[in-house]
Amino acid sequence: MIELLRTNDVVVISFVEALMRDAGIGCFVADQNMSVMDGSLGILPRRVMIDAARADEARRILTDAGVGAEMREG
């Protein structure tokens, strides 16, 4: 598993999850329960993790959808 993106924006996370689901790419959101630690302020970013074998495809999908700037380097 690799980190595809990291953000505090729950709308972006939801959008990326939908894009990955539609493409048949399994993903999960790490750190989504960390809001308990920051008092539900949304300070700590959440990470969208995907299978490394499909990283290029996932990055292409995010770029085509207009959220490529949100991706992590690598």
PDB file of N, CA and C in Angstrom:
ATOM      1  N   MET A   1       0.849  -1.180   0.000  1.00  0.00           N
ATOM      2  CA  MET A   1       0.000   0.000   0.000  1.00  0.00           C
ATOM      3  C   MET A   1       0.891   1.238   0.000  1.00  0.00           C
ATOM      4  N   ILE A   2       0.468   2.213  -0.788  1.00  0.00           N
ATOM      5  CA  ILE A   2       1.172   3.485  -0.804  1.00  0.00           C
ATOM      6  C   ILE A   2       0.180   4.612  -0.571  1.00  0.00           C
ATOM      7  N   GLU A   3       0.711   5.732  -0.166  1.00  0.00           N
ATOM      8  CA  GLU A   3      -0.115   6.907   0.063  1.00  0.00           C
ATOM      9  C   GLU A   3      -0.327   7.635  -1.261  1.00  0.00           C
ATOM     10  N   LEU A   4      -1.578   7.755  -1.652  1.00  0.00           N
ATOM     11  CA  LEU A   4      -1.907   8.458  -2.882  1.00  0.00           C
ATOM     12  C   LEU A   4      -2.023   9.949  -2.622  1.00  0.00           C
ATOM     13  N   LEU A   5      -2.690  10.303  -1.535  1.00  0.00           N
ATOM     14  CA  LEU A   5      -2.798  11.706  -1.166  1.00  0.00           C
ATOM     15  C   LEU A   5      -3.043  11.848   0.311  1.00  0.00           C
ATOM     16  N   ARG A   6      -2.804  13.063   0.790  1.00  0.00           N
ATOM     17  CA  ARG A   6      -2.999  13.399   2.207  1.00  0.00           C
ATOM     18  C   ARG A   6      -3.663  14.769   2.240  1.00  0.00           C
ATOM     19  N   THR A   7      -4.794  14.854   2.907  1.00  0.00           N
ATOM     20  CA  THR A   7      -5.517  16.120   2.960  1.00  0.00           C
ATOM     21  C   THR A   7      -6.434  16.172   4.174  1.00  0.00           C
ATOM     22  N   ASN A   8      -6.814  17.382   4.525  1.00  0.00           N
ATOM     23  CA  ASN A   8      -7.812  17.602   5.571  1.00  0.00           C
ATOM     24  C   ASN A   8      -9.204  17.766   4.969  1.00  0.00           C
ATOM     25  N   ASP A   9      -9.278  17.888   3.671  1.00  0.00           N
ATOM     26  CA  ASP A   9     -10.529  18.172   2.972  1.00  0.00           C
ATOM     27  C   ASP A   9     -11.349  16.894   2.782  1.00  0.00           C
ATOM     28  N   VAL A  10     -12.407  16.744   3.561  1.00  0.00           N
ATOM     29  CA  VAL A  10     -13.223  15.528   3.501  1.00  0.00           C
ATOM     30  C   VAL A  10     -13.963  15.406   2.179  1.00  0.00           C
ATOM     31  N   VAL A  11     -14.223  16.513   1.517  1.00  0.00           N
ATOM     32  CA  VAL A  11     -14.882  16.466   0.212  1.00  0.00           C
ATOM     33  C   VAL A  11     -13.943  15.844  -0.822  1.00  0.00           C
ATOM     34  N   VAL A  12     -12.688  16.245  -0.809  1.00  0.00           N
ATOM     35  CA  VAL A  12     -11.703  15.666  -1.727  1.00  0.00           C
ATOM     36  C   VAL A  12     -11.540  14.175  -1.446  1.00  0.00           C
ATOM     37  N   ILE A  13     -11.473  13.810  -0.189  1.00  0.00           N
ATOM     38  CA  ILE A  13     -11.327  12.398   0.165  1.00  0.00           C
ATOM     39  C   ILE A  13     -12.511  11.590  -0.356  1.00  0.00           C
ATOM     40  N   SER A  14     -13.698  12.090  -0.153  1.00  0.00           N
ATOM     41  CA  SER A  14     -14.892  11.407  -0.625  1.00  0.00           C
ATOM     42  C   SER A  14     -14.895  11.275  -2.146  1.00  0.00           C
ATOM     43  N   PHE A  15     -14.487  12.326  -2.827  1.00  0.00           N
ATOM     44  CA  PHE A  15     -14.420  12.321  -4.288  1.00  0.00           C
ATOM     45  C   PHE A  15     -13.398  11.290  -4.772  1.00  0.00           C
ATOM     46  N   VAL A  16     -12.237  11.263  -4.151  1.00  0.00           N
ATOM     47  CA  VAL A  16     -11.190  10.314  -4.538  1.00  0.00           C
ATOM     48  C   VAL A  16     -11.650   8.878  -4.275  1.00  0.00           C
ATOM     49  N   GLU A  17     -12.308   8.654  -3.154  1.00  0.00           N
ATOM     50  CA  GLU A  17     -12.836   7.315  -2.864  1.00  0.00           C
ATOM     51  C   GLU A  17     -13.809   6.878  -3.953  1.00  0.00           C
ATOM     52  N   ALA A  18     -14.675   7.778  -4.385  1.00  0.00           N
ATOM     53  CA  ALA A  18     -15.638   7.453  -5.439  1.00  0.00           C
ATOM     54  C   ALA A  18     -14.929   7.169  -6.761  1.00  0.00           C
ATOM     55  N   LEU A  19     -13.922   7.967  -7.086  1.00  0.00           N
ATOM     56  CA  LEU A  19     -13.169   7.735  -8.319  1.00  0.00           C
ATOM     57  C   LEU A  19     -12.481   6.374  -8.299  1.00  0.00           C
ATOM     58  N   MET A  20     -11.874   6.042  -7.179  1.00  0.00           N
ATOM     59  CA  MET A  20     -11.183   4.760  -7.067  1.00  0.00           C
ATOM     60  C   MET A  20     -12.171   3.602  -7.120  1.00  0.00           C
ATOM     61  N   ARG A  21     -13.289   3.753  -6.454  1.00  0.00           N
ATOM     62  CA  ARG A  21     -14.318   2.708  -6.470  1.00  0.00           C
ATOM     63  C   ARG A  21     -14.819   2.483  -7.897  1.00  0.00           C
ATOM     64  N   ASP A  22     -15.087   3.564  -8.616  1.00  0.00           N
ATOM     65  CA  ASP A  22     -15.577   3.447  -9.995  1.00  0.00           C
ATOM     66  C   ASP A  22     -14.550   2.794 -10.913  1.00  0.00           C
ATOM     67  N   ALA A  23     -13.266   2.991 -10.621  1.00  0.00           N
ATOM     68  CA  ALA A  23     -12.200   2.406 -11.439  1.00  0.00           C
ATOM     69  C   ALA A  23     -11.838   0.996 -10.984  1.00  0.00           C
ATOM     70  N   GLY A  24     -12.437   0.540  -9.898  1.00  0.00           N
ATOM     71  CA  GLY A  24     -12.144  -0.793  -9.392  1.00  0.00           C
ATOM     72  C   GLY A  24     -10.811  -0.878  -8.659  1.00  0.00           C
ATOM     73  N   ILE A  25     -10.347   0.263  -8.171  1.00  0.00           N
ATOM     74  CA  ILE A  25      -9.089   0.311  -7.433  1.00  0.00           C
ATOM     75  C   ILE A  25      -9.416   0.370  -5.945  1.00  0.00           C
ATOM     76  N   GLY A  26      -8.969  -0.629  -5.229  1.00  0.00           N
ATOM     77  CA  GLY A  26      -9.225  -0.667  -3.791  1.00  0.00           C
ATOM     78  C   GLY A  26      -8.440   0.419  -3.069  1.00  0.00           C
ATOM     79  N   CYS A  27      -9.075   1.067  -2.132  1.00  0.00           N
ATOM     80  CA  CYS A  27      -8.397   2.091  -1.339  1.00  0.00           C
ATOM     81  C   CYS A  27      -9.001   2.113   0.058  1.00  0.00           C
ATOM     82  N   PHE A  28      -8.257   2.696   0.964  1.00  0.00           N
ATOM     83  CA  PHE A  28      -8.820   2.945   2.283  1.00  0.00           C
ATOM     84  C   PHE A  28      -8.254   4.248   2.818  1.00  0.00           C
ATOM     85  N   VAL A  29      -9.007   4.859   3.705  1.00  0.00           N
ATOM     86  CA  VAL A  29      -8.608   6.138   4.286  1.00  0.00           C
ATOM     87  C   VAL A  29      -7.997   5.864   5.652  1.00  0.00           C
ATOM     88  N   ALA A  30      -6.721   6.173   5.756  1.00  0.00           N
ATOM     89  CA  ALA A  30      -6.016   6.007   7.024  1.00  0.00           C
ATOM     90  C   ALA A  30      -6.145   7.283   7.840  1.00  0.00           C
ATOM     91  N   ASP A  31      -6.088   7.147   9.113  1.00  0.00           N
ATOM     92  CA  ASP A  31      -6.106   8.273  10.051  1.00  0.00           C
ATOM     93  C   ASP A  31      -7.450   8.982  10.150  1.00  0.00           C
ATOM     94  N   GLN A  32      -8.523   8.366   9.680  1.00  0.00           N
ATOM     95  CA  GLN A  32      -9.808   9.064   9.746  1.00  0.00           C
ATOM     96  C   GLN A  32     -10.355   9.147  11.164  1.00  0.00           C
ATOM     97  N   ASN A  33      -9.854   8.321  12.053  1.00  0.00           N
ATOM     98  CA  ASN A  33     -10.296   8.392  13.446  1.00  0.00           C
ATOM     99  C   ASN A  33      -9.373   9.244  14.305  1.00  0.00           C
ATOM    100  N   MET A  34      -8.393   9.869  13.688  1.00  0.00           N
ATOM    101  CA  MET A  34      -7.461  10.713  14.429  1.00  0.00           C
ATOM    102  C   MET A  34      -8.125  12.011  14.883  1.00  0.00           C
ATOM    103  N   SER A  35      -9.314  12.311  14.372  1.00  0.00           N
ATOM    104  CA  SER A  35      -9.997  13.525  14.796  1.00  0.00           C
ATOM    105  C   SER A  35     -10.296  13.497  16.292  1.00  0.00           C
ATOM    106  N   VAL A  36     -10.335  12.310  16.863  1.00  0.00           N
ATOM    107  CA  VAL A  36     -10.521  12.189  18.307  1.00  0.00           C
ATOM    108  C   VAL A  36      -9.339  12.834  19.021  1.00  0.00           C
ATOM    109  N   MET A  37      -8.157  12.676  18.431  1.00  0.00           N
ATOM    110  CA  MET A  37      -6.939  13.218  19.029  1.00  0.00           C
ATOM    111  C   MET A  37      -6.860  14.740  18.904  1.00  0.00           C
ATOM    112  N   ASP A  38      -7.390  15.289  17.809  1.00  0.00           N
ATOM    113  CA  ASP A  38      -7.295  16.743  17.618  1.00  0.00           C
ATOM    114  C   ASP A  38      -8.581  17.461  18.006  1.00  0.00           C
ATOM    115  N   GLY A  39      -9.468  16.784  18.703  1.00  0.00           N
ATOM    116  CA  GLY A  39     -10.696  17.415  19.183  1.00  0.00           C
ATOM    117  C   GLY A  39     -11.704  17.681  18.084  1.00  0.00           C
ATOM    118  N   SER A  40     -11.676  16.878  17.038  1.00  0.00           N
ATOM    119  CA  SER A  40     -12.598  16.986  15.897  1.00  0.00           C
ATOM    120  C   SER A  40     -12.465  18.309  15.152  1.00  0.00           C
ATOM    121  N   LEU A  41     -11.283  18.890  15.195  1.00  0.00           N
ATOM    122  CA  LEU A  41     -11.042  20.146  14.495  1.00  0.00           C
ATOM    123  C   LEU A  41     -10.612  19.941  13.052  1.00  0.00           C
ATOM    124  N   GLY A  42     -10.231  18.726  12.688  1.00  0.00           N
ATOM    125  CA  GLY A  42      -9.789  18.458  11.335  1.00  0.00           C
ATOM    126  C   GLY A  42      -8.381  18.937  11.058  1.00  0.00           C
ATOM    127  N   ILE A  43      -7.579  19.052  12.099  1.00  0.00           N
ATOM    128  CA  ILE A  43      -6.207  19.522  11.945  1.00  0.00           C
ATOM    129  C   ILE A  43      -5.326  18.449  11.316  1.00  0.00           C
ATOM    130  N   LEU A  44      -5.503  17.223  11.759  1.00  0.00           N
ATOM    131  CA  LEU A  44      -4.662  16.136  11.270  1.00  0.00           C
ATOM    132  C   LEU A  44      -5.184  15.625   9.928  1.00  0.00           C
ATOM    133  N   PRO A  45      -4.331  15.574   8.926  1.00  0.00           N
ATOM    134  CA  PRO A  45      -4.772  15.131   7.600  1.00  0.00           C
ATOM    135  C   PRO A  45      -5.041  13.632   7.562  1.00  0.00           C
ATOM    136  N   ARG A  46      -5.899  13.257   6.662  1.00  0.00           N
ATOM    137  CA  ARG A  46      -6.200  11.850   6.413  1.00  0.00           C
ATOM    138  C   ARG A  46      -5.449  11.431   5.160  1.00  0.00           C
ATOM    139  N   ARG A  47      -5.099  10.156   5.088  1.00  0.00           N
ATOM    140  CA  ARG A  47      -4.354   9.644   3.945  1.00  0.00           C
ATOM    141  C   ARG A  47      -5.194   8.634   3.185  1.00  0.00           C
ATOM    142  N   VAL A  48      -5.200   8.753   1.863  1.00  0.00           N
ATOM    143  CA  VAL A  48      -5.849   7.767   1.011  1.00  0.00           C
ATOM    144  C   VAL A  48      -4.754   6.824   0.530  1.00  0.00           C
ATOM    145  N   MET A  49      -4.913   5.555   0.871  1.00  0.00           N
ATOM    146  CA  MET A  49      -3.924   4.525   0.555  1.00  0.00           C
ATOM    147  C   MET A  49      -4.469   3.613  -0.538  1.00  0.00           C
ATOM    148  N   ILE A  50      -3.561   3.228  -1.466  1.00  0.00           N
ATOM    149  CA  ILE A  50      -3.948   2.331  -2.561  1.00  0.00           C
ATOM    150  C   ILE A  50      -2.864   1.277  -2.752  1.00  0.00           C
ATOM    151  N   ASP A  51      -3.193   0.265  -3.537  1.00  0.00           N
ATOM    152  CA  ASP A  51      -2.234  -0.774  -3.896  1.00  0.00           C
ATOM    153  C   ASP A  51      -1.167  -0.168  -4.799  1.00  0.00           C
ATOM    154  N   ALA A  52       0.092  -0.411  -4.490  1.00  0.00           N
ATOM    155  CA  ALA A  52       1.206   0.175  -5.243  1.00  0.00           C
ATOM    156  C   ALA A  52       1.183  -0.228  -6.714  1.00  0.00           C
ATOM    157  N   ALA A  53       0.678  -1.405  -7.015  1.00  0.00           N
ATOM    158  CA  ALA A  53       0.648  -1.883  -8.394  1.00  0.00           C
ATOM    159  C   ALA A  53      -0.271  -1.055  -9.287  1.00  0.00           C
ATOM    160  N   ARG A  54      -1.205  -0.345  -8.701  1.00  0.00           N
ATOM    161  CA  ARG A  54      -2.155   0.447  -9.494  1.00  0.00           C
ATOM    162  C   ARG A  54      -1.955   1.941  -9.308  1.00  0.00           C
ATOM    163  N   ALA A  55      -0.803   2.322  -8.788  1.00  0.00           N
ATOM    164  CA  ALA A  55      -0.526   3.726  -8.475  1.00  0.00           C
ATOM    165  C   ALA A  55      -0.549   4.610  -9.719  1.00  0.00           C
ATOM    166  N   ASP A  56       0.075   4.158 -10.810  1.00  0.00           N
ATOM    167  CA  ASP A  56       0.104   4.980 -12.023  1.00  0.00           C
ATOM    168  C   ASP A  56      -1.296   5.232 -12.553  1.00  0.00           C
ATOM    169  N   GLU A  57      -2.112   4.188 -12.557  1.00  0.00           N
ATOM    170  CA  GLU A  57      -3.499   4.316 -13.016  1.00  0.00           C
ATOM    171  C   GLU A  57      -4.283   5.276 -12.120  1.00  0.00           C
ATOM    172  N   ALA A  58      -4.107   5.134 -10.818  1.00  0.00           N
ATOM    173  CA  ALA A  58      -4.819   5.993  -9.867  1.00  0.00           C
ATOM    174  C   ALA A  58      -4.398   7.452 -10.037  1.00  0.00           C
ATOM    175  N   ARG A  59      -3.104   7.685 -10.208  1.00  0.00           N
ATOM    176  CA  ARG A  59      -2.622   9.062 -10.403  1.00  0.00           C
ATOM    177  C   ARG A  59      -3.187   9.669 -11.684  1.00  0.00           C
ATOM    178  N   ARG A  60      -3.252   8.870 -12.732  1.00  0.00           N
ATOM    179  CA  ARG A  60      -3.813   9.348 -13.995  1.00  0.00           C
ATOM    180  C   ARG A  60      -5.290   9.720 -13.826  1.00  0.00           C
ATOM    181  N   ILE A  61      -6.025   8.906 -13.091  1.00  0.00           N
ATOM    182  CA  ILE A  61      -7.451   9.172 -12.844  1.00  0.00           C
ATOM    183  C   ILE A  61      -7.620  10.485 -12.080  1.00  0.00           C
ATOM    184  N   LEU A  62      -6.812  10.704 -11.050  1.00  0.00           N
ATOM    185  CA  LEU A  62      -6.919  11.941 -10.270  1.00  0.00           C
ATOM    186  C   LEU A  62      -6.539  13.156 -11.109  1.00  0.00           C
ATOM    187  N   THR A  63      -5.526  13.016 -11.939  1.00  0.00           N
ATOM    188  CA  THR A  63      -5.126  14.120 -12.807  1.00  0.00           C
ATOM    189  C   THR A  63      -6.239  14.457 -13.788  1.00  0.00           C
ATOM    190  N   ASP A  64      -6.818  13.429 -14.403  1.00  0.00           N
ATOM    191  CA  ASP A  64      -7.922  13.653 -15.347  1.00  0.00           C
ATOM    192  C   ASP A  64      -9.144  14.258 -14.678  1.00  0.00           C
ATOM    193  N   ALA A  65      -9.342  13.968 -13.390  1.00  0.00           N
ATOM    194  CA  ALA A  65     -10.498  14.483 -12.654  1.00  0.00           C
ATOM    195  C   ALA A  65     -10.248  15.885 -12.095  1.00  0.00           C
ATOM    196  N   GLY A  66      -9.019  16.375 -12.247  1.00  0.00           N
ATOM    197  CA  GLY A  66      -8.733  17.725 -11.785  1.00  0.00           C
ATOM    198  C   GLY A  66      -8.266  17.846 -10.360  1.00  0.00           C
ATOM    199  N   VAL A  67      -7.934  16.738  -9.730  1.00  0.00           N
ATOM    200  CA  VAL A  67      -7.433  16.804  -8.347  1.00  0.00           C
ATOM    201  C   VAL A  67      -5.996  16.295  -8.246  1.00  0.00           C
ATOM    202  N   GLY A  68      -5.293  16.353  -9.348  1.00  0.00           N
ATOM    203  CA  GLY A  68      -3.902  15.910  -9.372  1.00  0.00           C
ATOM    204  C   GLY A  68      -2.997  16.688  -8.447  1.00  0.00           C
ATOM    205  N   ALA A  69      -3.309  17.941  -8.213  1.00  0.00           N
ATOM    206  CA  ALA A  69      -2.488  18.777  -7.328  1.00  0.00           C
ATOM    207  C   ALA A  69      -2.522  18.287  -5.881  1.00  0.00           C
ATOM    208  N   GLU A  70      -3.512  17.492  -5.530  1.00  0.00           N
ATOM    209  CA  GLU A  70      -3.649  16.984  -4.167  1.00  0.00           C
ATOM    210  C   GLU A  70      -2.755  15.780  -3.906  1.00  0.00           C
ATOM    211  N   MET A  71      -2.209  15.168  -4.973  1.00  0.00           N
ATOM    212  CA  MET A  71      -1.447  13.940  -4.818  1.00  0.00           C
ATOM    213  C   MET A  71      -0.097  14.165  -4.159  1.00  0.00           C
ATOM    214  N   ARG A  72       0.375  13.092  -3.536  1.00  0.00           N
ATOM    215  CA  ARG A  72       1.703  13.079  -2.941  1.00  0.00           C
ATOM    216  C   ARG A  72       2.725  12.810  -4.025  1.00  0.00           C
ATOM    217  N   GLU A  73       3.921  13.329  -3.855  1.00  0.00           N
ATOM    218  CA  GLU A  73       5.014  13.067  -4.789  1.00  0.00           C
ATOM    219  C   GLU A  73       5.427  11.604  -4.695  1.00  0.00           C
ATOM    220  N   GLY A  74       5.910  11.077  -5.814  1.00  0.00           N
ATOM    221  CA  GLY A  74       6.435   9.713  -5.790  1.00  0.00           C
ATOM    222  C   GLY A  74       5.562   8.815  -6.451  1.00  0.00           C
TER     223      GLY A  74
END
